[in-house]
XYZ file of C-alpha atoms in Angstrom:
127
model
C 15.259 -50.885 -12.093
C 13.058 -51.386 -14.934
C 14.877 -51.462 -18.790
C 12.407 -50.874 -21.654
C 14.317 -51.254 -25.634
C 12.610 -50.076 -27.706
C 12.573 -51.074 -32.127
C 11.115 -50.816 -35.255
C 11.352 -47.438 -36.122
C 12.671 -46.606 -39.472
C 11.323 -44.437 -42.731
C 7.722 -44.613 -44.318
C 5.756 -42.528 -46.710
C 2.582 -41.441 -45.948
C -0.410 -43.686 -45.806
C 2.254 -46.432 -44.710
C 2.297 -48.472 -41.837
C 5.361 -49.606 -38.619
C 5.116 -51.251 -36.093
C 6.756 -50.546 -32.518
C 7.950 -52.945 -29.957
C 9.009 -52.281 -26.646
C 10.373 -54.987 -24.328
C 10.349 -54.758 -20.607
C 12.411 -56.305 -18.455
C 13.837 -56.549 -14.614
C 11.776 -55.226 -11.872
C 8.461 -54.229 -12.917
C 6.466 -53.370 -9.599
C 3.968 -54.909 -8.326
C 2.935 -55.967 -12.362
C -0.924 -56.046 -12.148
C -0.855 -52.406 -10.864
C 1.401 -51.063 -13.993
C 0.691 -48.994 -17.068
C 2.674 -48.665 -20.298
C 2.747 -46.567 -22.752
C 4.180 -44.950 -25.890
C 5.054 -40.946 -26.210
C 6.908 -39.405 -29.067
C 8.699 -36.459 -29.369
C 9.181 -34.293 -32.348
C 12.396 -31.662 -33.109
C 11.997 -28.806 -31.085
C 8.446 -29.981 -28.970
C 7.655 -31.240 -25.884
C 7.001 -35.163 -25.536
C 3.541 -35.938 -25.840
C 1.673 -38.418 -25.018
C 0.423 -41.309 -27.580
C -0.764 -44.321 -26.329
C -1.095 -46.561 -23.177
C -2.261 -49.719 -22.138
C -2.994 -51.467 -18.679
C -1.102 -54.404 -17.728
C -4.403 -57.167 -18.146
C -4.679 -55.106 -21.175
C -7.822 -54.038 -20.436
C -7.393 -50.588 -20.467
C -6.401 -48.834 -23.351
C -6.199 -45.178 -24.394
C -5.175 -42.969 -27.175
C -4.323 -39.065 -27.789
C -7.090 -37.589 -30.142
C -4.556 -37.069 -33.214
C -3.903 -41.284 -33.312
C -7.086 -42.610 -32.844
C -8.177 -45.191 -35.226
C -4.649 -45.179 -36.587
C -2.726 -46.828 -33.763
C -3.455 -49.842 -32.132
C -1.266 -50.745 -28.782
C -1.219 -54.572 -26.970
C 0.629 -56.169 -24.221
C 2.015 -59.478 -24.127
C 2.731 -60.136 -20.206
C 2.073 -63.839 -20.676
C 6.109 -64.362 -20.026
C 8.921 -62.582 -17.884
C 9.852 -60.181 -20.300
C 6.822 -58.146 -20.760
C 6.313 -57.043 -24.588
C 4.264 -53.912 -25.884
C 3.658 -53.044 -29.729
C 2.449 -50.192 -31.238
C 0.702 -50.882 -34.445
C 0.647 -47.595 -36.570
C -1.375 -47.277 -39.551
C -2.096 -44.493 -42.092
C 0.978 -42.967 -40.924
C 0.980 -38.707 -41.738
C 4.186 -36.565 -41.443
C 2.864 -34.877 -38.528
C 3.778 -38.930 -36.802
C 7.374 -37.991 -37.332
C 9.488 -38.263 -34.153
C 11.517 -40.041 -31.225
C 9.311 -42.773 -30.136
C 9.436 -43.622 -26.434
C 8.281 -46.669 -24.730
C 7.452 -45.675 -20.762
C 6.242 -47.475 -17.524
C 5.205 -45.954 -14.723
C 3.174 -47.782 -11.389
C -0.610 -47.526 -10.976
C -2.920 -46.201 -13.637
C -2.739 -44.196 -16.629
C -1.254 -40.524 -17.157
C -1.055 -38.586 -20.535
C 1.513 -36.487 -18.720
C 5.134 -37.199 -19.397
C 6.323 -36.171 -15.977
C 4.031 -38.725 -14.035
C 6.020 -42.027 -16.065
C 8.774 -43.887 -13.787
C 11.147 -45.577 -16.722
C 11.805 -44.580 -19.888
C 13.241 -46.788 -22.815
C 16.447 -44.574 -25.341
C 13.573 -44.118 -28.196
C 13.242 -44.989 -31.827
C 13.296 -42.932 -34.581
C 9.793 -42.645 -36.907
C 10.274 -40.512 -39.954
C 7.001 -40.079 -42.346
C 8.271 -38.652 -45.724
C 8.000 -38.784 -49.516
């Protein structure tokens, strides 16, 4: 079993900035074949994707609505493997349950094809 907790969340106005960590621990499969990523999920849609990141870090991608806004890394230089999500110019729109995710082999933007999940954090963008 993989855990992933998940933190930072909290309230920002618009134009503000959080940052999201995730922290991954136990098994983690064979670790230079893994992804992980961030999705959110807002009331009453579907979890989408937002970010992910290879495990050399390498490999990085981004849904077209965060780009140049969010910035993910991986720290995997320990047992506990560490991912942050760096969010910038936050808009109400980025409201939402923030999930960290892991899943074996490369990247998916679709929720379904992720292995572990982390319980979320909450990201609220208001005035």
């Amino acid at each position: 079993q993989v855990q992933l907790v998940e933190s930072g969340g909290g309230l920002v106005q618009p134009g503000g900035s959080l940052r999201l960590f995730c922290v991954a621990s136990g098994r983690t499969f064979s670790r230079y074949t893994m992804t992980m990523g961030w999705f959110r999920q807002a009331p009453g849609k579907e979890r989408e994707f937002v970010a992910l990141i290879s495990w050399s870090g390498g490999i990085t991608n981004y849904a077209d609505s965060v780009k140049g806004r969010f910035t993910i890394s991986i720290d995997n230089a320990k047992n506990t493997v560490t991912v942050d999500l760096q969010m910038n110019s936050l808009k109400p729109e980025d409201t939402g349950v923030y999930y960290c995710a892991v899943k074996s082999g490369g990247g998916s933007s679709s929720a379904g094809d992720w292995d572990y999940w982390g319980q979320g954090t909450q990201v609220t963008v208001s005035s």
